PDB file of N, CA and C in Angstrom:
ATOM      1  N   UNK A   1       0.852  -1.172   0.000  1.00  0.00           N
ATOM      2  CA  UNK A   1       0.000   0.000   0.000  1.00  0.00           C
ATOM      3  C   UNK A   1       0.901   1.238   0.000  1.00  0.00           C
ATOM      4  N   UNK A   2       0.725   2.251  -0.883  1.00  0.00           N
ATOM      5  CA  UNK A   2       1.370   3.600  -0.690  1.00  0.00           C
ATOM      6  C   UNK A   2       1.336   4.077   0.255  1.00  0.00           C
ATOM      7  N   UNK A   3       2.211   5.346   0.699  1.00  0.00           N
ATOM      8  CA  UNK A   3       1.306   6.598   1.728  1.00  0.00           C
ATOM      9  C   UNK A   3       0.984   7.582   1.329  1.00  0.00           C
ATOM     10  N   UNK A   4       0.172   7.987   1.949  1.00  0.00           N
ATOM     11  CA  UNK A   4      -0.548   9.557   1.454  1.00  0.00           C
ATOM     12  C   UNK A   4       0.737  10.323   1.358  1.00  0.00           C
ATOM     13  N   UNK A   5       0.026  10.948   1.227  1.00  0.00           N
ATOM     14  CA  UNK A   5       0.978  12.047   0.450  1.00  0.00           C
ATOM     15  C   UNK A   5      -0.110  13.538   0.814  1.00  0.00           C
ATOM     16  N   UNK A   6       1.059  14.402   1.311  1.00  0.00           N
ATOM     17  CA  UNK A   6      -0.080  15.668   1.204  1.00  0.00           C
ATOM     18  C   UNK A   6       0.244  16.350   2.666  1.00  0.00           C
ATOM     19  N   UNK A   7      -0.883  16.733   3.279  1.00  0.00           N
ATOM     20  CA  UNK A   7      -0.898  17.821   4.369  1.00  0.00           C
ATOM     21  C   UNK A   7      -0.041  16.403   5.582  1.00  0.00           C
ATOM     22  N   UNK A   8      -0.232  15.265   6.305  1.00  0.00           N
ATOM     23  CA  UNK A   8      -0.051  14.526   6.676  1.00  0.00           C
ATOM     24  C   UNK A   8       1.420  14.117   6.840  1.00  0.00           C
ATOM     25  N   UNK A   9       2.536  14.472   7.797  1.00  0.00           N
ATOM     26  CA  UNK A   9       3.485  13.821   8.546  1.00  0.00           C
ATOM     27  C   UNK A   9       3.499  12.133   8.263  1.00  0.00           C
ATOM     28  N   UNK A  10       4.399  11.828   7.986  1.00  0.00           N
ATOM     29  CA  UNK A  10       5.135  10.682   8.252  1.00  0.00           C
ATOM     30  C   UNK A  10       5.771  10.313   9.274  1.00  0.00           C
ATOM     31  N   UNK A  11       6.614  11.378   9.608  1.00  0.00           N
ATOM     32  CA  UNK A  11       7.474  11.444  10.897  1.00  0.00           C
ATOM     33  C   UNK A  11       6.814  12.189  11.912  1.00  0.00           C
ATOM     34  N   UNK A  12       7.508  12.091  12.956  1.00  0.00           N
ATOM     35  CA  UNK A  12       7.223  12.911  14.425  1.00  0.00           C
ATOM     36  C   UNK A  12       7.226  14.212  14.141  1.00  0.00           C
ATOM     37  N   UNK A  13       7.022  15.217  14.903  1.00  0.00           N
ATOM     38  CA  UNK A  13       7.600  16.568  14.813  1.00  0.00           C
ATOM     39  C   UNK A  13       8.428  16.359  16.106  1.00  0.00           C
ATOM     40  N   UNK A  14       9.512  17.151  15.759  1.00  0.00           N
ATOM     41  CA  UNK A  14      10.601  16.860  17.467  1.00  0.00           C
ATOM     42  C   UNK A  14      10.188  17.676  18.381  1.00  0.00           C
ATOM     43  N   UNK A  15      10.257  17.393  19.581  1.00  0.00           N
ATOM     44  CA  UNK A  15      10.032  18.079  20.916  1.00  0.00           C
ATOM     45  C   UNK A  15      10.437  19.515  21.170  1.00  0.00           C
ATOM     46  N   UNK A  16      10.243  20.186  21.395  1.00  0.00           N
ATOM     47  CA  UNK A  16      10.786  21.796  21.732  1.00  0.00           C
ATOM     48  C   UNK A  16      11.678  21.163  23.162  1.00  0.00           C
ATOM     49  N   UNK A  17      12.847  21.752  22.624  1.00  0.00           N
ATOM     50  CA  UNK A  17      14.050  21.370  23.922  1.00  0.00           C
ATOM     51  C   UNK A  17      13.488  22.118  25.040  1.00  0.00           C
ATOM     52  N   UNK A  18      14.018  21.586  26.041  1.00  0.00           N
ATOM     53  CA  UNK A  18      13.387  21.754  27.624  1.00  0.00           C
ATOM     54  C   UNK A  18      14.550  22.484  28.427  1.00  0.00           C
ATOM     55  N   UNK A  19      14.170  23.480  28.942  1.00  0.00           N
ATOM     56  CA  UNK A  19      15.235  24.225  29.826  1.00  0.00           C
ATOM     57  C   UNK A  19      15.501  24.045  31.098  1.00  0.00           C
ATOM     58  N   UNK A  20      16.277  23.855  32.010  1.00  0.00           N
ATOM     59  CA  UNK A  20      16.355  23.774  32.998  1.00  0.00           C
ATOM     60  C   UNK A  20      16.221  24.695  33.842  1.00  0.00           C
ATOM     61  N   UNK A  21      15.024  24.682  35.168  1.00  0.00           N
ATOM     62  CA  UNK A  21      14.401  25.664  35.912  1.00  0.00           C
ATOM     63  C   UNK A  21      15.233  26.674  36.875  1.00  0.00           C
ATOM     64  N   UNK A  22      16.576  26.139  36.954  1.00  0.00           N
ATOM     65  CA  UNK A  22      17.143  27.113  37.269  1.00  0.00           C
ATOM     66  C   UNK A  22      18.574  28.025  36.774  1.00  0.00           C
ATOM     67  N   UNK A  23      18.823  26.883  35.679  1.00  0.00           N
ATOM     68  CA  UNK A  23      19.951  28.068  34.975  1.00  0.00           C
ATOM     69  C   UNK A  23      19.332  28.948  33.697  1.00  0.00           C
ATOM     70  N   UNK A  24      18.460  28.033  33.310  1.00  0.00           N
ATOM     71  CA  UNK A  24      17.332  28.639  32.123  1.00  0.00           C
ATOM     72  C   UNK A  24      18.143  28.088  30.802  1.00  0.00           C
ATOM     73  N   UNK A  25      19.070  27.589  30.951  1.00  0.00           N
ATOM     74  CA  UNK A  25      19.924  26.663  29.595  1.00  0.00           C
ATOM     75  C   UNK A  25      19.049  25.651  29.044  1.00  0.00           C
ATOM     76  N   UNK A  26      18.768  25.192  27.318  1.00  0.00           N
ATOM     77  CA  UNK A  26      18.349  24.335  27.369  1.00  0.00           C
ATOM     78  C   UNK A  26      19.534  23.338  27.410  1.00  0.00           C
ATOM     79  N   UNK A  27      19.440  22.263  27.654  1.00  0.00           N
ATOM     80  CA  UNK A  27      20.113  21.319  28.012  1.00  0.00           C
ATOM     81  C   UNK A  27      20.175  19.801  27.583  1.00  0.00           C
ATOM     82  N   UNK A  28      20.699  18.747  26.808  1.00  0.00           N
ATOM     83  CA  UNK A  28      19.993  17.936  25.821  1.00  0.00           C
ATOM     84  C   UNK A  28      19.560  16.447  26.411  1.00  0.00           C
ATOM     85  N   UNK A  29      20.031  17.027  27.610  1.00  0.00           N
ATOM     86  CA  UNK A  29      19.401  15.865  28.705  1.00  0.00           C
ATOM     87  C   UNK A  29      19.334  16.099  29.858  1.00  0.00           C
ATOM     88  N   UNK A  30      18.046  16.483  30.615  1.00  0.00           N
ATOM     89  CA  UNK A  30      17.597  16.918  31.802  1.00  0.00           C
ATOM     90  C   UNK A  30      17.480  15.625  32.877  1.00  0.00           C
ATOM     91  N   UNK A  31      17.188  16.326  34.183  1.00  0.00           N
ATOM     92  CA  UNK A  31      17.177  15.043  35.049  1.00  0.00           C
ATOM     93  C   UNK A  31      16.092  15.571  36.001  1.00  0.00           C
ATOM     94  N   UNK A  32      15.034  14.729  36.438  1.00  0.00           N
ATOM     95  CA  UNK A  32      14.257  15.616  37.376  1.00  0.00           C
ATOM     96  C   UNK A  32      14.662  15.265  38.884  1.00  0.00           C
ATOM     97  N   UNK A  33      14.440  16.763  39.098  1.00  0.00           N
ATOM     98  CA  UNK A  33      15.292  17.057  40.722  1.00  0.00           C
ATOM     99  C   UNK A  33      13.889  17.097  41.511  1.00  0.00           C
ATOM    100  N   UNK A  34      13.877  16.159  42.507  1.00  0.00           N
ATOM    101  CA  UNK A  34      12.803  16.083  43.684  1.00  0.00           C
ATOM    102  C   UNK A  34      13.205  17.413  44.182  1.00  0.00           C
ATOM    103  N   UNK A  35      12.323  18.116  44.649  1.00  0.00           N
ATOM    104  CA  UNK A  35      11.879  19.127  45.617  1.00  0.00           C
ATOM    105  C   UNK A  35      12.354  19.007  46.985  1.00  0.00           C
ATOM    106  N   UNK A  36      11.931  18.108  47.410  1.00  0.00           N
ATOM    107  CA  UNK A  36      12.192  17.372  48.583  1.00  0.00           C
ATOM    108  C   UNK A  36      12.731  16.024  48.514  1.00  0.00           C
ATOM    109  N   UNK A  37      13.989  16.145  48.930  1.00  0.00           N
ATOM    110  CA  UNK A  37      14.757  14.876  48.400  1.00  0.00           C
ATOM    111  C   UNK A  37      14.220  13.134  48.566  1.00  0.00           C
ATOM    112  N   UNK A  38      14.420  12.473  48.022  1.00  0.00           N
ATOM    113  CA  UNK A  38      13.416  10.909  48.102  1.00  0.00           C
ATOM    114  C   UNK A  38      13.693  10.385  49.740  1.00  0.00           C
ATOM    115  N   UNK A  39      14.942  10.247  50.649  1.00  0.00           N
ATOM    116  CA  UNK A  39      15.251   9.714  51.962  1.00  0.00           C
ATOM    117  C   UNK A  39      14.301  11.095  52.579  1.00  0.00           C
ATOM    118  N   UNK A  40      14.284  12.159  52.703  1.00  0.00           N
ATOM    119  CA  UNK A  40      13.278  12.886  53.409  1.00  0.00           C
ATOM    120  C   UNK A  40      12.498  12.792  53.412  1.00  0.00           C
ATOM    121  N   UNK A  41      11.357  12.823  51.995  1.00  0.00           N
ATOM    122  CA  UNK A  41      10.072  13.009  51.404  1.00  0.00           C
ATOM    123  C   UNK A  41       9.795  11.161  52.582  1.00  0.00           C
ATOM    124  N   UNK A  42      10.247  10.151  52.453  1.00  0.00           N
ATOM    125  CA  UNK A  42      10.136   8.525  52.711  1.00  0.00           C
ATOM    126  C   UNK A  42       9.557   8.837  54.232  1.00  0.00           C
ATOM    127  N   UNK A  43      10.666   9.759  54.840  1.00  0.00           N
ATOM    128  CA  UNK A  43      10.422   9.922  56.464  1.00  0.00           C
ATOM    129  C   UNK A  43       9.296  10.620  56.939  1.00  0.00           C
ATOM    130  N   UNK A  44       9.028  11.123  56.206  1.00  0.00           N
ATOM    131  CA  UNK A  44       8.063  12.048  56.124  1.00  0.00           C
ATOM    132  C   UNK A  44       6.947  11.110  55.799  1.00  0.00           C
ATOM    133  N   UNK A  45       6.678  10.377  55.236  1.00  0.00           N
ATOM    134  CA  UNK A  45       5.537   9.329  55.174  1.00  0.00           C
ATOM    135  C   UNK A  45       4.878   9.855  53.705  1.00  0.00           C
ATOM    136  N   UNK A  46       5.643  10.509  52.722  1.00  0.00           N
ATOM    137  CA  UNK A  46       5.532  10.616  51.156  1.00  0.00           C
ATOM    138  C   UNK A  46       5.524   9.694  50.421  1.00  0.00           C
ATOM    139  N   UNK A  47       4.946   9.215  49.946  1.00  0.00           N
ATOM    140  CA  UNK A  47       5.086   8.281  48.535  1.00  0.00           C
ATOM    141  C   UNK A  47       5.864   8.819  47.454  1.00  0.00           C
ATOM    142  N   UNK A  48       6.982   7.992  46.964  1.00  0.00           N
ATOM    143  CA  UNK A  48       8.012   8.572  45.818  1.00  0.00           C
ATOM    144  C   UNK A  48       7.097   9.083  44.616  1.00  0.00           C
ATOM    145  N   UNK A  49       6.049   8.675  44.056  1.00  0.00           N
ATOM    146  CA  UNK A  49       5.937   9.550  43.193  1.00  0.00           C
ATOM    147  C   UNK A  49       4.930  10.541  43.775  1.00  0.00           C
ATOM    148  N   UNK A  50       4.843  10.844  44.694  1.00  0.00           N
ATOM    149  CA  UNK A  50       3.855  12.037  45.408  1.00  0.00           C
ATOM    150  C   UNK A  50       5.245  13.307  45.375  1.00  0.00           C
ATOM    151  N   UNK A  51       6.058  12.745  45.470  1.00  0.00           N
ATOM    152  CA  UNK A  51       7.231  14.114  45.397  1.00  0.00           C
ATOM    153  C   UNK A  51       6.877  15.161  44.433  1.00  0.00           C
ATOM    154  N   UNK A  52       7.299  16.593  44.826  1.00  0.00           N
ATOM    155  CA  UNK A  52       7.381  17.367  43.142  1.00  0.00           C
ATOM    156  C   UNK A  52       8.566  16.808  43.008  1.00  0.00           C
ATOM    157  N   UNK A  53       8.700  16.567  41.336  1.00  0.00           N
ATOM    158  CA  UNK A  53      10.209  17.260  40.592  1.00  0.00           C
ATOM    159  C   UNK A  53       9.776  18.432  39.379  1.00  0.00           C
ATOM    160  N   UNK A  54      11.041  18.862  39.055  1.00  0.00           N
ATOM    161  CA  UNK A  54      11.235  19.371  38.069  1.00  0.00           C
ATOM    162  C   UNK A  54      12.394  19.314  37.199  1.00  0.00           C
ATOM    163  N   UNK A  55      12.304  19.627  36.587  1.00  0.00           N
ATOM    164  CA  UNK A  55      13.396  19.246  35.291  1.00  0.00           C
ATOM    165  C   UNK A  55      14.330  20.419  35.774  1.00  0.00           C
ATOM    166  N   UNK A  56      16.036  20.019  35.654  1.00  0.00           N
ATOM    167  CA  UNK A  56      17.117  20.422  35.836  1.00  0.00           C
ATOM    168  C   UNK A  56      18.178  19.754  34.901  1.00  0.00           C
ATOM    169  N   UNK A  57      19.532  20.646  34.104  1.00  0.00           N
ATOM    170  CA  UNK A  57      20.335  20.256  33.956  1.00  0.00           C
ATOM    171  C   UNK A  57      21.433  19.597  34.682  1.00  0.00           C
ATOM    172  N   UNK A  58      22.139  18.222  34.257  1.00  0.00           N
ATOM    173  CA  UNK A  58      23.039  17.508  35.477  1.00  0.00           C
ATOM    174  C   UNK A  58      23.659  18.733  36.313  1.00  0.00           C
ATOM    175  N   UNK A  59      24.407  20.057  35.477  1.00  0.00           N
ATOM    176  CA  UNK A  59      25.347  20.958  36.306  1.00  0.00           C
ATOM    177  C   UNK A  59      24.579  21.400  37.778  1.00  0.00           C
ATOM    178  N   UNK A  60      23.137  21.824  37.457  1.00  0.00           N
ATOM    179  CA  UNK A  60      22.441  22.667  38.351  1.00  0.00           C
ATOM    180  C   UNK A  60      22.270  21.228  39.691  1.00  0.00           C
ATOM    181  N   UNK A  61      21.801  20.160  39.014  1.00  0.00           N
ATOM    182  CA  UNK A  61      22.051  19.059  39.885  1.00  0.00           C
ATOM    183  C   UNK A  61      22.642  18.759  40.797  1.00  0.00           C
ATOM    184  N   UNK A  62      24.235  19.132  40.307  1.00  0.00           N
ATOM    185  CA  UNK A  62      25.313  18.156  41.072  1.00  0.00           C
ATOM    186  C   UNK A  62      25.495  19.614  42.113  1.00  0.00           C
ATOM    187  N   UNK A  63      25.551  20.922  41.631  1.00  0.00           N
ATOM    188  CA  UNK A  63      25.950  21.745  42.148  1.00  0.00           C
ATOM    189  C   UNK A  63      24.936  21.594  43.544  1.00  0.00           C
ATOM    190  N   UNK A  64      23.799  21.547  43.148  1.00  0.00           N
ATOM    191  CA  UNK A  64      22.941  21.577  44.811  1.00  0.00           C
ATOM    192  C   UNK A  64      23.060  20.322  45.409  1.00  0.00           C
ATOM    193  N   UNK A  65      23.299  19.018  45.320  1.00  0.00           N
ATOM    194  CA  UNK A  65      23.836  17.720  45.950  1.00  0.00           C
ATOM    195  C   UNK A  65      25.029  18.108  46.645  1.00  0.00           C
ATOM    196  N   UNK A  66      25.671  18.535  46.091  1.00  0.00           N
ATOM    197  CA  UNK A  66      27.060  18.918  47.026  1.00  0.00           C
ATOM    198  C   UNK A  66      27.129  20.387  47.709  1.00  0.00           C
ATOM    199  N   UNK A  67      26.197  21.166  47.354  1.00  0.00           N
ATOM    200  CA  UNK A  67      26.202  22.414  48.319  1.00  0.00           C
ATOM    201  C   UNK A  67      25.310  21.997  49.483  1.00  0.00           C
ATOM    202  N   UNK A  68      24.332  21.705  49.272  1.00  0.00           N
ATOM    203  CA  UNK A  68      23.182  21.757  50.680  1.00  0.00           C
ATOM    204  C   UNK A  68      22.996  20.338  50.825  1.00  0.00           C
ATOM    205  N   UNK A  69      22.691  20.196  52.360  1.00  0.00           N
ATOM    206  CA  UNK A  69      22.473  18.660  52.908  1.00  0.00           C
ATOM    207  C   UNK A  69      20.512  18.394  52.069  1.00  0.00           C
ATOM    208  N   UNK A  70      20.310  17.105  52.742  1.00  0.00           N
ATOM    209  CA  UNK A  70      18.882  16.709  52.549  1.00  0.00           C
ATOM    210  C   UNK A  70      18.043  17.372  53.493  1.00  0.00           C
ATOM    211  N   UNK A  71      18.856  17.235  54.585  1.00  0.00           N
ATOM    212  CA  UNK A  71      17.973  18.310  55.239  1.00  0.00           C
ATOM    213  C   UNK A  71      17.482  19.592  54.788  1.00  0.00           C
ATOM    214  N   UNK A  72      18.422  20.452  54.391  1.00  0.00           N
ATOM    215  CA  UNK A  72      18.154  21.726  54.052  1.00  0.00           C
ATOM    216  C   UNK A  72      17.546  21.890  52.659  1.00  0.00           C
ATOM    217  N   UNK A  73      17.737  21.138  51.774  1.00  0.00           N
ATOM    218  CA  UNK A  73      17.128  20.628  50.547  1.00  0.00           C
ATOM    219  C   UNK A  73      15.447  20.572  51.016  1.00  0.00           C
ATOM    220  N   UNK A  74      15.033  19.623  52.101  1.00  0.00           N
ATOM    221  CA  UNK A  74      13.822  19.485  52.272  1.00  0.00           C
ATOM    222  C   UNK A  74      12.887  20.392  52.826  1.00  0.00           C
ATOM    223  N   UNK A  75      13.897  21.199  53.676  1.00  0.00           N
ATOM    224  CA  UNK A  75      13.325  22.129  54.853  1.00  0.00           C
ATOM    225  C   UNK A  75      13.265  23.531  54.462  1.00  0.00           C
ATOM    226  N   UNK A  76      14.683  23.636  54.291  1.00  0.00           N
ATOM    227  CA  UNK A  76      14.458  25.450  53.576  1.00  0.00           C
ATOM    228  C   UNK A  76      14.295  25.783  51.968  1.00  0.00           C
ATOM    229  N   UNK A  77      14.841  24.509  50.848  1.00  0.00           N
ATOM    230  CA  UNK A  77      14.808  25.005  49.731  1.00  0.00           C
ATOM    231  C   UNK A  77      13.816  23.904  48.699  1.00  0.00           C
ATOM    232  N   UNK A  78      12.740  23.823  49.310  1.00  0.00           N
ATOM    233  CA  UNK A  78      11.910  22.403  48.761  1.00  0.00           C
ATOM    234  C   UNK A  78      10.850  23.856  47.635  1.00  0.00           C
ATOM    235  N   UNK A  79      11.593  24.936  47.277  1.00  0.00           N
ATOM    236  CA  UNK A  79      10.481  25.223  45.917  1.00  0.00           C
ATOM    237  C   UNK A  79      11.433  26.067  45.243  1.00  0.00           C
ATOM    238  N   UNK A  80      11.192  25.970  43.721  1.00  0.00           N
ATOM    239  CA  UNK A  80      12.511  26.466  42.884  1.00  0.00           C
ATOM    240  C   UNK A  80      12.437  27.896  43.330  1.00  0.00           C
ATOM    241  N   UNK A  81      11.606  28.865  43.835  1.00  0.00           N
ATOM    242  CA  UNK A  81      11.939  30.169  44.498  1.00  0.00           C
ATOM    243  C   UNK A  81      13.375  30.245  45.580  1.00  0.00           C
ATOM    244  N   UNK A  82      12.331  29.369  46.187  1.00  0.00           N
ATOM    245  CA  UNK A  82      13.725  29.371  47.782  1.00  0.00           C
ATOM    246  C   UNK A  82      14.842  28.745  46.951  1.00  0.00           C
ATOM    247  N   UNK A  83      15.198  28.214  45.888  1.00  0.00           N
ATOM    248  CA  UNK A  83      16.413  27.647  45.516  1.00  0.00           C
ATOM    249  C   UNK A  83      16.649  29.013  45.118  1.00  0.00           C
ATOM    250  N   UNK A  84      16.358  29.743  43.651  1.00  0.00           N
ATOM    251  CA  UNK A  84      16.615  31.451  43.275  1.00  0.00           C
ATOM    252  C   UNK A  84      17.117  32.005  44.231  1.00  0.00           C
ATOM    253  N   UNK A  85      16.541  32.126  45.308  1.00  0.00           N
ATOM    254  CA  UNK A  85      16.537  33.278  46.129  1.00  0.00           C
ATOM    255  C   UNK A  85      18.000  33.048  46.875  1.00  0.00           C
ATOM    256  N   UNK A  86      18.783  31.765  46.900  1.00  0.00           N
ATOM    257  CA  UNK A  86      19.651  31.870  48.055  1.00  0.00           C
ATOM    258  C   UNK A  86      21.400  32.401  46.691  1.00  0.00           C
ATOM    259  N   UNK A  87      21.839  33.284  47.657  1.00  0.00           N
ATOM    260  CA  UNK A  87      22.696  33.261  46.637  1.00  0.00           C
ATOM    261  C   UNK A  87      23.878  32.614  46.612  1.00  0.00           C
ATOM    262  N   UNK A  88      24.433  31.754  46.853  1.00  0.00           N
ATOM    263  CA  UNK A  88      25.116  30.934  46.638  1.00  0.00           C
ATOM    264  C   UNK A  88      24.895  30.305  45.336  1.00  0.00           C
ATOM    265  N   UNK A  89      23.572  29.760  45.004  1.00  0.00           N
ATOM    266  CA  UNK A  89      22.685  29.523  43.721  1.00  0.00           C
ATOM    267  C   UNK A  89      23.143  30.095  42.724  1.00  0.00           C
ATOM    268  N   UNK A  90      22.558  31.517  43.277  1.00  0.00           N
ATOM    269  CA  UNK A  90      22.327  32.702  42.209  1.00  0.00           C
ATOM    270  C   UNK A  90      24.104  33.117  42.111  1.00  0.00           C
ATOM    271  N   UNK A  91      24.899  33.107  42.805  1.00  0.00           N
ATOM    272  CA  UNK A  91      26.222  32.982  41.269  1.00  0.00           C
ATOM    273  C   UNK A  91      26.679  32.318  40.891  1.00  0.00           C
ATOM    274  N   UNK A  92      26.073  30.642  41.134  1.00  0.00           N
ATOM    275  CA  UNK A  92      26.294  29.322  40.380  1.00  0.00           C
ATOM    276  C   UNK A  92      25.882  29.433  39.098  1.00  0.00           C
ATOM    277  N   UNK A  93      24.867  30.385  39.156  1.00  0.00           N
ATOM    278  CA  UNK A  93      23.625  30.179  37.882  1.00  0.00           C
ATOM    279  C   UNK A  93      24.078  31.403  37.019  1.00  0.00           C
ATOM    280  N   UNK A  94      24.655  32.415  37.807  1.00  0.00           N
ATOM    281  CA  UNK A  94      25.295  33.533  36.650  1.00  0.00           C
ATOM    282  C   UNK A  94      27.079  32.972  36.299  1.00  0.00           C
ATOM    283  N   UNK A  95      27.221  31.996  36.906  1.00  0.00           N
ATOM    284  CA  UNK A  95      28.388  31.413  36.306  1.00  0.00           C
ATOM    285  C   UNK A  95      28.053  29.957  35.234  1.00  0.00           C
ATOM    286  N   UNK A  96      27.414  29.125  35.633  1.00  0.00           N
ATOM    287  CA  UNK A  96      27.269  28.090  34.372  1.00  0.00           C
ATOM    288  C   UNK A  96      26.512  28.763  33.152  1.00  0.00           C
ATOM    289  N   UNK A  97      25.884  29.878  33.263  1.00  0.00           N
ATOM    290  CA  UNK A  97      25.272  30.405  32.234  1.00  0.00           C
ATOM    291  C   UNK A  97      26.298  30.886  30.920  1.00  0.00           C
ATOM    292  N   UNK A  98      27.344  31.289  31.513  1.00  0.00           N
ATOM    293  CA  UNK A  98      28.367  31.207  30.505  1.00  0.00           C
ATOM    294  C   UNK A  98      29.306  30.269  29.889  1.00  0.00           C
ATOM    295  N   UNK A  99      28.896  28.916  30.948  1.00  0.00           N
ATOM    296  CA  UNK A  99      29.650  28.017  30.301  1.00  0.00           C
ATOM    297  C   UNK A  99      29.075  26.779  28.995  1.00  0.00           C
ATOM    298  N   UNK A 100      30.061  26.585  28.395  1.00  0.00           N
ATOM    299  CA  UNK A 100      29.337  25.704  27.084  1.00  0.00           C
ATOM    300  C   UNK A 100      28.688  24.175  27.879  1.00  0.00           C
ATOM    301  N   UNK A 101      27.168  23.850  27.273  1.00  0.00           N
ATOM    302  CA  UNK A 101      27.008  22.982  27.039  1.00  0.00           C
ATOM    303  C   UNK A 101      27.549  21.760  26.870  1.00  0.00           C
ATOM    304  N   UNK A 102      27.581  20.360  27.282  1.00  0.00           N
ATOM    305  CA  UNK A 102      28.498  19.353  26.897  1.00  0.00           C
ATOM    306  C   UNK A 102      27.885  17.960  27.669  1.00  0.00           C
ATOM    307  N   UNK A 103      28.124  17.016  26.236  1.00  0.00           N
ATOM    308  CA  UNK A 103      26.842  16.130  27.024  1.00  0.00           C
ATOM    309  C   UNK A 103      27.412  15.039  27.683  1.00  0.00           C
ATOM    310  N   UNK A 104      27.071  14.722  29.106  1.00  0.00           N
ATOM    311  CA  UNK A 104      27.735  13.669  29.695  1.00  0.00           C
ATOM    312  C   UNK A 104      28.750  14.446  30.616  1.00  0.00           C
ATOM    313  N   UNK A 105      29.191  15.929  30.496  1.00  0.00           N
ATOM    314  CA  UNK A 105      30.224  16.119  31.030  1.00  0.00           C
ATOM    315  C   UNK A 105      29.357  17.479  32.271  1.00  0.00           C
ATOM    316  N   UNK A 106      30.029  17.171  33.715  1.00  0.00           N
ATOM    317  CA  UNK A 106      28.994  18.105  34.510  1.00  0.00           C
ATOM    318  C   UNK A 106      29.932  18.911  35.063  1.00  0.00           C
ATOM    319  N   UNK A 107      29.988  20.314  34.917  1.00  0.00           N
ATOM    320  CA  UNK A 107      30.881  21.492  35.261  1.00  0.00           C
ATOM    321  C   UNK A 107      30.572  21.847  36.909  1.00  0.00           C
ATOM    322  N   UNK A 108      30.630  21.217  37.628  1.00  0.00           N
ATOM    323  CA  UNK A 108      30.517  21.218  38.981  1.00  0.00           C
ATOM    324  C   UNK A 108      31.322  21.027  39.787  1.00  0.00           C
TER     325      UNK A 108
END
C-alpha cells in the first residue's frame, strides 16, 4: 500500500528542547530534581511519586547535591523560588550560564 501524500506527517515533529528551571539553559538531557529529596520526602511518610520534581540540567544538579544537605534541601529550599533566592545559587547560575554545554560532562 502507498502513503498519502499531502498535508499529513510521516514522521514525528521533534520536541521543543526543555530548559532547565534554574539556569534557564536548554540542556539535551535533563534530570528531574525532587523538591524534597526521596530519603526525606520517605520519612516524612511521602510516597516517591507524590514528590514534586522538576526538570534540571546535570550541572544545576550536582551543584545543589554537594552544596546543601537533605535536610536543608527538604526544609528550607523544597520550591525552585527558595532555591533562586539563596545566593550561593544565584552565582552558580550567573556562572554556568556562561559556560558551554556538553553532554555527559557536569561542570561542577
Amino acid at each position: 500500500m502507498a502513503r498519502k501524500r499531502g498535508s499529513e506527517s510521516w514522521y514525528a515533529e521533534p520536541n521543543p528542547p526543555e530548559v532547565c528551571v534554574l539556569c534557564g539553559r536548554e540542556a539535551p538531557a535533563l534530570t528531574d530534581h525532587h523538591l524534597v529529596p526521596k530519603s526525606q520526602g520517605r520519612r516524612q511518610g511521602v510516597k516517591l511519586g507524590e514528590i514534586p520534581t522538576v526538570k534540571m540540567c546535570p550541572a544545576c544538579q550536582g551543584f545543589l547535591s554537594k552544596t546543601f544537605s537533605n535536610a536543608e534541601l527538604a526544609n528550607e529550599l523544597n520550591t525552585v523560588g527558595a532555591l533562586q533566592a539563596r545566593e550561593e545559587v544565584q552565582k552558580f547560575v550567573k556562572w554556568v550560564q556562561k559556560q558551554p554545554l556538553s553532554k555527559g560532562v557536569r561542570v561542577y
